[in-house]
Coordinates of C-alpha atoms in Angstrom, one line a residue:
Chain K
M1 CA -84.5 84.6 27.8
K2 CA -84.9 81.0 26.6
I3 CA -83.4 78.1 28.5
K4 CA -83.6 74.6 27.2
V5 CA -84.1 72.0 29.9
M6 CA -83.3 68.3 29.3
A7 CA -84.0 65.4 31.7
F8 CA -82.8 61.8 31.7
A9 CA -83.8 58.5 33.4
S10 CA -86.1 59.0 36.4
F11 CA -86.2 62.8 35.8
R12 CA -87.1 62.2 32.2
E13 CA -90.1 60.1 33.4
I14 CA -91.2 63.1 35.5
L15 CA -90.4 66.1 33.3
G16 CA -90.3 64.7 29.8
K17 CA -87.1 64.6 27.8
E18 CA -87.0 68.2 26.8
L19 CA -88.8 71.5 27.7
N20 CA -88.1 75.1 26.9
L21 CA -88.5 77.8 29.5
D22 CA -89.0 81.4 28.8
I23 CA -87.6 83.4 31.7
V24 CA -88.0 87.1 32.4
G25 CA -85.0 88.8 33.8
E26 CA -82.0 87.1 35.2
A27 CA -81.9 83.3 35.4
T28 CA -79.7 80.9 37.4
A29 CA -79.6 77.1 37.7
A30 CA -81.3 77.4 41.1
G31 CA -84.0 79.6 39.6
V32 CA -84.7 77.0 36.8
L33 CA -85.0 74.2 39.3
A34 CA -87.4 76.3 41.5
I35 CA -89.6 77.0 38.5
L36 CA -89.7 73.3 37.6
A37 CA -90.5 72.4 41.2
S38 CA -93.3 75.0 41.4
R39 CA -94.9 73.5 38.3
N40 CA -94.5 69.8 39.0
K41 CA -95.0 68.3 42.4
R42 CA -93.5 65.0 41.5
F43 CA -90.3 66.7 40.4
K44 CA -90.3 68.8 43.6
E45 CA -90.4 65.6 45.7
A46 CA -87.9 63.8 43.6
A47 CA -85.4 66.6 43.5
F48 CA -85.7 68.4 46.8
E49 CA -85.6 67.4 50.5
E50 CA -88.4 68.6 52.7
S51 CA -85.9 71.2 54.1
G52 CA -85.7 72.7 50.6
W53 CA -82.2 71.5 49.9
L54 CA -81.5 69.8 46.6
R55 CA -81.1 66.0 47.1
D56 CA -77.6 64.7 46.9
Y57 CA -78.2 62.5 43.9
V58 CA -79.4 65.2 41.6
Q59 CA -76.8 66.0 38.9
I60 CA -76.7 69.0 36.7
M61 CA -75.0 69.9 33.4
I62 CA -74.9 73.3 31.9
N63 CA -74.0 73.5 28.3
R64 CA -72.7 69.9 28.4
K65 CA -70.4 70.6 31.4
R66 CA -71.2 69.2 34.8
I67 CA -71.5 71.7 37.7
D68 CA -71.3 71.0 41.4
P69 CA -74.9 71.5 42.7
R70 CA -73.6 72.3 46.1
Q71 CA -71.6 75.3 44.9
D72 CA -72.6 76.4 41.5
L73 CA -76.4 76.6 41.4
S74 CA -76.2 80.4 41.5
T75 CA -74.3 80.5 38.2
K76 CA -76.0 82.9 35.8
L77 CA -77.5 81.5 32.7
N78 CA -77.5 83.2 29.3
D79 CA -80.1 83.1 26.6
G80 CA -80.0 79.8 24.7
D81 CA -78.2 77.9 27.5
E82 CA -79.0 74.2 28.0
L83 CA -79.5 72.8 31.5
V84 CA -79.6 69.0 31.9
I85 CA -80.9 67.2 35.0
F86 CA -80.2 63.5 35.7
P87 CA -79.7 61.0 38.5
P88 CA -76.3 59.2 39.0
V89 CA -75.1 57.6 35.8
A90 CA -75.1 53.8 35.7
G91 CA -73.7 52.7 32.3
G92 CA -71.6 49.6 31.6
Chain N
M1 CA -59.2 51.6 14.2
I2 CA -60.6 53.5 17.1
T3 CA -64.4 53.5 17.1
I4 CA -66.9 54.4 19.7
Q5 CA -70.5 53.6 19.3
I6 CA -73.8 53.9 21.2
T7 CA -76.3 51.8 19.4
N8 CA -79.6 49.9 19.6
E9 CA -78.1 47.0 17.6
D10 CA -76.3 44.0 19.0
F11 CA -72.7 43.6 18.0
C12 CA -70.2 40.9 16.9
L13 CA -67.2 40.5 19.1
D14 CA -65.1 38.9 16.4
E15 CA -65.7 41.9 14.3
L16 CA -64.7 44.3 17.1
V17 CA -61.6 42.3 17.7
R18 CA -60.8 42.2 14.0
K19 CA -61.0 46.0 13.9
A20 CA -58.8 46.3 17.0
K21 CA -56.1 43.8 15.8
R22 CA -52.8 45.2 14.7
N23 CA -49.6 43.5 13.8
D24 CA -47.7 45.4 16.5
A25 CA -50.2 44.2 19.1
G26 CA -49.5 41.0 21.0
A27 CA -52.4 41.3 23.5
L28 CA -56.1 42.2 23.2
V29 CA -58.3 42.3 26.3
T30 CA -62.0 42.5 26.0
F31 CA -64.6 43.3 28.6
L32 CA -68.1 42.3 27.9
G33 CA -70.9 43.4 30.2
T34 CA -74.1 41.4 30.0
V35 CA -77.6 41.7 31.6
R36 CA -77.3 39.5 34.7
D37 CA -80.3 37.6 36.1
D38 CA -80.6 38.7 39.7
G39 CA -84.4 38.4 39.6
I40 CA -84.9 40.8 36.7
E41 CA -86.6 40.2 33.4
R42 CA -85.4 43.1 31.2
M43 CA -83.2 46.1 31.4
E44 CA -83.8 49.5 29.7
L45 CA -80.8 51.6 28.8
E46 CA -80.9 55.3 28.0
A47 CA -78.0 57.6 27.0
F48 CA -77.5 61.4 26.7
R49 CA -75.7 60.6 23.5
E50 CA -74.4 64.1 22.7
A51 CA -72.6 64.2 26.0
A52 CA -71.8 60.5 26.3
L53 CA -69.9 60.2 23.1
P54 CA -67.4 63.0 23.8
E55 CA -66.9 61.7 27.4
L56 CA -66.2 58.2 26.0
E57 CA -63.7 59.8 23.7
R58 CA -61.9 61.6 26.5
I59 CA -61.8 58.3 28.5
R60 CA -60.4 56.5 25.5
D61 CA -57.7 59.2 24.9
E62 CA -56.7 59.0 28.6
A63 CA -56.4 55.2 28.4
V64 CA -54.4 55.3 25.2
A65 CA -52.0 57.8 26.7
R66 CA -51.6 56.1 30.1
F67 CA -51.4 52.5 28.9
N68 CA -49.8 52.8 25.4
L69 CA -52.9 51.3 23.8
L70 CA -52.6 50.7 20.1
S71 CA -56.3 50.5 19.5
V72 CA -59.6 50.7 21.3
E73 CA -63.1 49.7 20.3
V74 CA -66.1 50.6 22.5
V75 CA -69.7 49.7 21.9
H76 CA -72.5 50.5 24.3
R77 CA -76.0 49.5 23.7
I78 CA -79.2 51.3 24.6
G79 CA -82.8 50.3 24.4
S80 CA -84.5 47.3 25.9
L81 CA -82.3 44.2 26.6
A82 CA -83.2 40.7 27.9
V83 CA -81.3 38.7 30.5
G84 CA -78.0 37.5 29.0
E85 CA -77.8 40.1 26.3
S86 CA -74.7 42.2 25.8
I87 CA -74.7 45.7 27.3
V88 CA -71.1 46.9 26.6
A89 CA -68.0 45.7 24.9
I90 CA -64.5 47.3 25.3
V91 CA -61.6 45.9 23.3
C92 CA -58.1 47.2 24.0
A93 CA -55.0 46.2 22.0
A94 CA -51.5 46.8 23.2
A95 CA -48.0 45.4 22.6
H96 CA -48.1 43.6 25.9
R97 CA -50.7 42.1 28.1
D98 CA -50.3 44.3 31.2
E99 CA -51.1 47.4 29.2
A100 CA -54.1 45.8 27.6
F101 CA -55.5 44.6 30.9
Q102 CA -55.0 47.9 32.6
G103 CA -56.3 49.9 29.7
C104 CA -59.5 47.9 29.5
R105 CA -60.1 48.0 33.2
Y106 CA -59.5 51.8 33.2
I107 CA -62.1 52.4 30.5
I108 CA -64.9 50.3 32.1
E109 CA -64.3 51.9 35.5
E110 CA -64.3 55.4 34.2
L111 CA -67.3 54.7 31.9
K112 CA -69.3 53.6 34.9
V113 CA -68.8 56.8 36.9
R114 CA -68.5 59.4 34.1
V115 CA -70.6 58.6 31.0
P116 CA -74.2 59.8 31.0
I117 CA -75.9 56.4 30.5
W118 CA -78.6 55.0 32.8
K119 CA -80.3 51.7 33.2
K120 CA -83.6 50.6 34.6
E121 CA -84.2 47.0 35.8
L122 CA -87.7 45.6 35.1
G123 CA -88.7 42.6 37.2
K124 CA -91.7 40.8 38.5
N125 CA -91.8 43.2 41.5
G126 CA -91.7 46.4 39.5
E127 CA -88.9 48.6 38.1
R128 CA -85.9 50.3 39.6
W129 CA -83.3 52.8 38.2
V130 CA -79.9 51.4 38.9
G131 CA -77.7 53.5 41.2
H132 CA -80.6 55.4 42.9
E133 CA -80.7 55.6 46.6
Chain U
M1 CA -69.3 25.3 29.9
I2 CA -65.7 24.7 30.9
T3 CA -63.5 23.6 28.0
I4 CA -59.8 23.5 27.5
Q5 CA -58.3 22.9 24.1
I6 CA -54.9 22.7 22.6
T7 CA -55.4 22.7 18.9
N8 CA -54.0 23.3 15.4
E9 CA -57.2 25.0 14.3
D10 CA -58.1 28.7 14.6
F11 CA -61.0 29.6 16.8
C12 CA -64.0 31.9 16.9
L13 CA -64.2 34.3 19.8
D14 CA -68.0 34.8 19.6
E15 CA -68.4 31.0 19.9
L16 CA -66.1 30.9 23.0
V17 CA -68.0 33.7 24.6
R18 CA -71.3 32.1 23.7
K19 CA -70.2 29.0 25.5
A20 CA -68.9 31.0 28.5
K21 CA -72.1 33.1 28.9
R22 CA -74.4 32.4 31.7
N23 CA -77.5 34.2 33.0
D24 CA -75.9 34.7 36.4
A25 CA -72.8 36.3 34.9
G26 CA -72.7 40.0 34.4
A27 CA -69.1 40.2 33.2
L28 CA -66.9 38.3 30.7
V29 CA -63.3 39.2 30.3
T30 CA -61.3 37.8 27.4
F31 CA -57.6 37.7 26.9
L32 CA -56.4 37.1 23.3
G33 CA -52.7 36.7 22.6
T34 CA -51.6 37.2 19.0
V35 CA -48.3 36.8 17.1
R36 CA -46.8 40.3 17.4
D37 CA -44.6 41.6 14.6
D38 CA -41.3 42.6 16.2
G39 CA -39.3 41.7 13.2
I40 CA -40.5 38.1 12.9
E41 CA -42.3 36.3 10.1
R42 CA -43.8 33.3 11.7
M43 CA -44.0 31.5 15.0
E44 CA -44.0 27.8 15.6
L45 CA -45.7 26.5 18.7
E46 CA -45.2 23.1 20.3
A47 CA -46.9 21.5 23.4
F48 CA -46.3 18.5 25.6
R49 CA -50.0 17.9 25.4
E50 CA -50.3 15.1 27.9
A51 CA -48.8 17.3 30.6
A52 CA -50.2 20.7 29.4
L53 CA -53.9 19.8 29.5
P54 CA -53.9 18.6 33.2
E55 CA -51.8 21.7 34.1
L56 CA -54.3 24.0 32.4
E57 CA -57.1 22.2 34.3
R58 CA -55.3 22.8 37.6
I59 CA -54.9 26.5 36.8
R60 CA -58.5 26.7 35.8
D61 CA -59.7 25.1 39.0
E62 CA -57.5 27.4 41.1
A63 CA -58.9 30.5 39.2
V64 CA -62.5 29.2 39.6
A65 CA -62.0 28.7 43.4
R66 CA -60.1 32.0 44.0
F67 CA -62.2 34.3 41.9
N68 CA -65.7 32.7 41.9
L69 CA -65.6 32.3 38.2
L70 CA -68.8 30.9 36.7
S71 CA -67.2 29.6 33.6
V72 CA -63.9 29.5 31.8
E73 CA -62.9 28.7 28.2
V74 CA -59.3 28.3 27.2
V75 CA -57.9 27.6 23.7
H76 CA -54.2 27.4 22.9
R77 CA -53.0 26.9 19.4
I78 CA -50.0 25.0 18.3
G79 CA -48.4 24.6 14.9
S80 CA -47.1 27.4 12.6
L81 CA -48.7 30.8 12.9
A82 CA -48.3 34.0 10.9
V83 CA -48.0 37.5 12.3
G84 CA -51.4 38.7 13.5
E85 CA -52.8 35.2 14.1
S86 CA -54.3 34.2 17.4
I87 CA -52.2 32.2 19.8
V88 CA -54.4 31.8 22.9
A89 CA -57.8 32.9 24.1
I90 CA -59.0 32.8 27.7
V91 CA -62.6 33.8 28.5
C92 CA -63.7 34.1 32.1
A93 CA -67.3 34.8 33.2
A94 CA -68.2 36.0 36.7
A95 CA -71.1 37.7 38.4
H96 CA -69.0 40.9 38.7
R97 CA -66.2 42.5 36.7
D98 CA -63.5 42.5 39.3
E99 CA -63.6 38.7 39.6
A100 CA -63.7 38.2 35.8
F101 CA -60.6 40.5 35.3
Q102 CA -58.6 39.0 38.1
G103 CA -59.5 35.4 37.0
C104 CA -58.5 36.0 33.4
R105 CA -55.2 37.7 34.4
Y106 CA -54.5 34.8 36.8
I107 CA -54.9 32.2 34.1
I108 CA -52.7 33.8 31.6
E109 CA -49.9 34.6 34.1
E110 CA -49.9 31.0 35.4
L111 CA -50.2 29.5 31.9
K112 CA -47.0 31.4 30.9
V113 CA -44.9 30.0 33.7
R114 CA -46.4 26.6 34.3
V115 CA -47.8 25.0 31.1
P116 CA -45.4 23.1 28.9
I117 CA -45.8 24.9 25.6
W118 CA -42.9 26.5 23.7
K119 CA -42.6 28.9 20.8
K120 CA -40.0 29.5 18.2
E121 CA -39.8 32.8 16.3
L122 CA -38.8 32.6 12.7
G123 CA -37.5 35.8 11.1
K124 CA -35.3 37.0 8.4
N125 CA -32.3 36.7 10.6
G126 CA -32.9 33.1 11.6
E127 CA -34.9 31.5 14.4
R128 CA -35.0 31.7 18.2
W129 CA -36.7 29.8 20.9
V130 CA -38.6 32.3 23.1
G131 CA -37.5 32.4 26.7
H132 CA -34.0 31.0 26.1
E133 CA -31.0 32.7 27.4
Chain Z
M1 CA -34.5 -1.4 32.8
K2 CA -36.3 0.6 30.2
I3 CA -36.5 4.4 30.5
K4 CA -38.6 6.5 28.0
V5 CA -37.0 9.9 27.3
M6 CA -38.9 12.7 25.7
A7 CA -37.6 16.1 24.6
F8 CA -39.3 19.3 23.6
A9 CA -38.5 22.5 21.8
S10 CA -34.7 23.1 21.4
F11 CA -34.0 19.7 23.1
R12 CA -36.4 17.9 20.7
E13 CA -34.4 19.4 17.8
I14 CA -31.2 17.9 19.2
L15 CA -32.5 14.6 20.7
G16 CA -35.6 13.8 18.7
K17 CA -39.0 13.8 20.3
E18 CA -38.8 10.4 22.0
L19 CA -36.1 7.7 22.6
N20 CA -36.0 4.6 24.7
L21 CA -33.0 3.8 26.8
D22 CA -32.1 0.3 28.1
I23 CA -30.1 0.7 31.2
V24 CA -28.3 -2.0 33.1
G25 CA -28.4 -1.8 36.9
E26 CA -29.6 1.3 38.8
A27 CA -30.7 4.4 36.9
T28 CA -31.0 8.0 38.1
A29 CA -32.0 11.2 36.3
A30 CA -28.4 12.3 36.4
G31 CA -27.3 9.0 34.9
V32 CA -29.8 9.3 32.0
L33 CA -28.5 12.8 31.3
A34 CA -24.9 11.6 31.3
I35 CA -25.8 8.8 28.9
L36 CA -27.4 11.3 26.5
A37 CA -24.5 13.7 26.8
S38 CA -22.0 10.9 26.0
R39 CA -23.9 9.9 22.9
N40 CA -24.7 13.4 21.6
K41 CA -22.2 16.3 21.6
R42 CA -24.8 18.9 20.7
F43 CA -26.9 17.8 23.7
K44 CA -23.9 17.9 26.0
E45 CA -23.1 21.5 24.9
A46 CA -26.8 22.6 25.2
A47 CA -27.5 21.0 28.6
F48 CA -24.2 21.2 30.5
E49 CA -21.8 24.0 31.3
E50 CA -18.1 23.4 30.7
S51 CA -17.7 22.8 34.4
G52 CA -20.0 19.8 34.1
W53 CA -23.0 21.4 35.9
L54 CA -26.4 21.2 34.3
R55 CA -27.3 24.5 32.8
D56 CA -29.9 26.6 34.8
Y57 CA -32.5 26.6 32.0
V58 CA -32.7 22.8 31.6
Q59 CA -36.0 21.5 33.1
I60 CA -36.9 17.9 33.9
M61 CA -40.1 16.0 34.5
I62 CA -40.2 12.5 35.8
N63 CA -43.5 10.7 35.2
R64 CA -45.2 14.0 34.4
K65 CA -44.0 15.7 37.6
R66 CA -41.4 18.4 37.6
I67 CA -38.3 17.8 39.7
D68 CA -35.8 20.4 40.9
P69 CA -32.6 19.6 38.9
R70 CA -30.5 21.2 41.6
Q71 CA -31.7 18.8 44.2
D72 CA -33.4 15.8 42.7
L73 CA -31.2 14.5 39.9
S74 CA -30.1 11.5 42.1
T75 CA -33.7 10.3 42.3
K76 CA -33.8 6.6 41.4
L77 CA -35.7 5.7 38.3
N78 CA -37.8 2.5 37.9
D79 CA -38.4 0.3 34.9
G80 CA -40.9 2.1 32.6
D81 CA -40.4 5.6 34.0
E82 CA -40.6 8.6 31.7
L83 CA -38.1 11.4 31.9
V84 CA -38.8 14.6 29.9
I85 CA -36.3 17.3 29.1
F86 CA -37.2 20.8 28.0
P87 CA -36.2 24.4 28.1
P88 CA -38.2 27.1 30.0
V89 CA -41.9 27.1 28.9
A90 CA -43.2 30.0 26.8
G91 CA -46.8 29.6 26.1
G92 CA -49.5 32.3 25.8

């Protein structure tokens, strides 16, 4: 299935603004983050603690809705879903 | 009457206020955020526009309902800004001043924590994303 | 940088904000009071100018000291104004938004109770001095 | 002695903006108000209750300083002093 990944701010600088993943079988938010980490060492260091936990400041939206990364990373994704990764917002 | 913009262009406060003015409004409160010189040279702003605009609309609707606002104008700039340049303007019109002050304050506070916009400070000693650890 | 005016002329908000802007200010809050249509046609404003200007200066000094304001602009109009016209503008610049909001609010609240300015509403059903019993 | 009286808003409409009183002997704020009331019936009705008390909303400045009309009307005035009469302020 196809998952569109978007990244902003510091994560855009590491991952690019947009990439499309083609995932075989079931996909979850956690799975997408693991794929990105396995492909990109800078992303792995920016997003994960050494212990393997996602860093506190990583924020995730799925289909334009924020999820709580401490609870909802195992949410199943569907074909065509959009997952967005960004650091804390700082507008204004 | 109620406009929300995320734009690369600078804006004119008088024009925003003219759009916000209504005969039944006696008070307009404007917040203007500018690039402050605390050792930086420029600031780069970036938005997830498709998510930021609807979030700003929700915030505006909340403020209108809670504080009886008669009109609201919001402009947020993105791109590269020099020290002193305007970042954001929020104009709230209400019948009375308490509502206009509270509505304007509500919108900027919520904007800062909810709307997907980011800024990077560029100074002599390198660059830094604001709000990072 | 800090100007207080009582004038018959209309004013330009962008110009007031330009005067209030400083590189060390990140927040400017503006209060604009306008003639509200609640059944009136015009408003006539009158000031005891020789007492009003020093009182406004005292209020401004208090606000600068309490809220660390970096600059303040105040313009109050007198004369005959139509519905929708501007009565007063107060622009406060500070490093941070909380100070700018509080300073601006302080100045308008104190102005309303301390500064010798009066207004008379003129409507279809006669005229009325505001604030009288 | 000469006392300059100024009036604003509703009191200006009744008394005019400025008048100069020539007072023989001692003068107080209360005395000045009594003279004005004796000369001008509209002012008397606007400024005084039927009982003779000054109405609550009458405000007084002497030499650009506000006084409390409930306490300080017996303040002595000097030659050249300025007494200003006005209703509650309503700027902004």
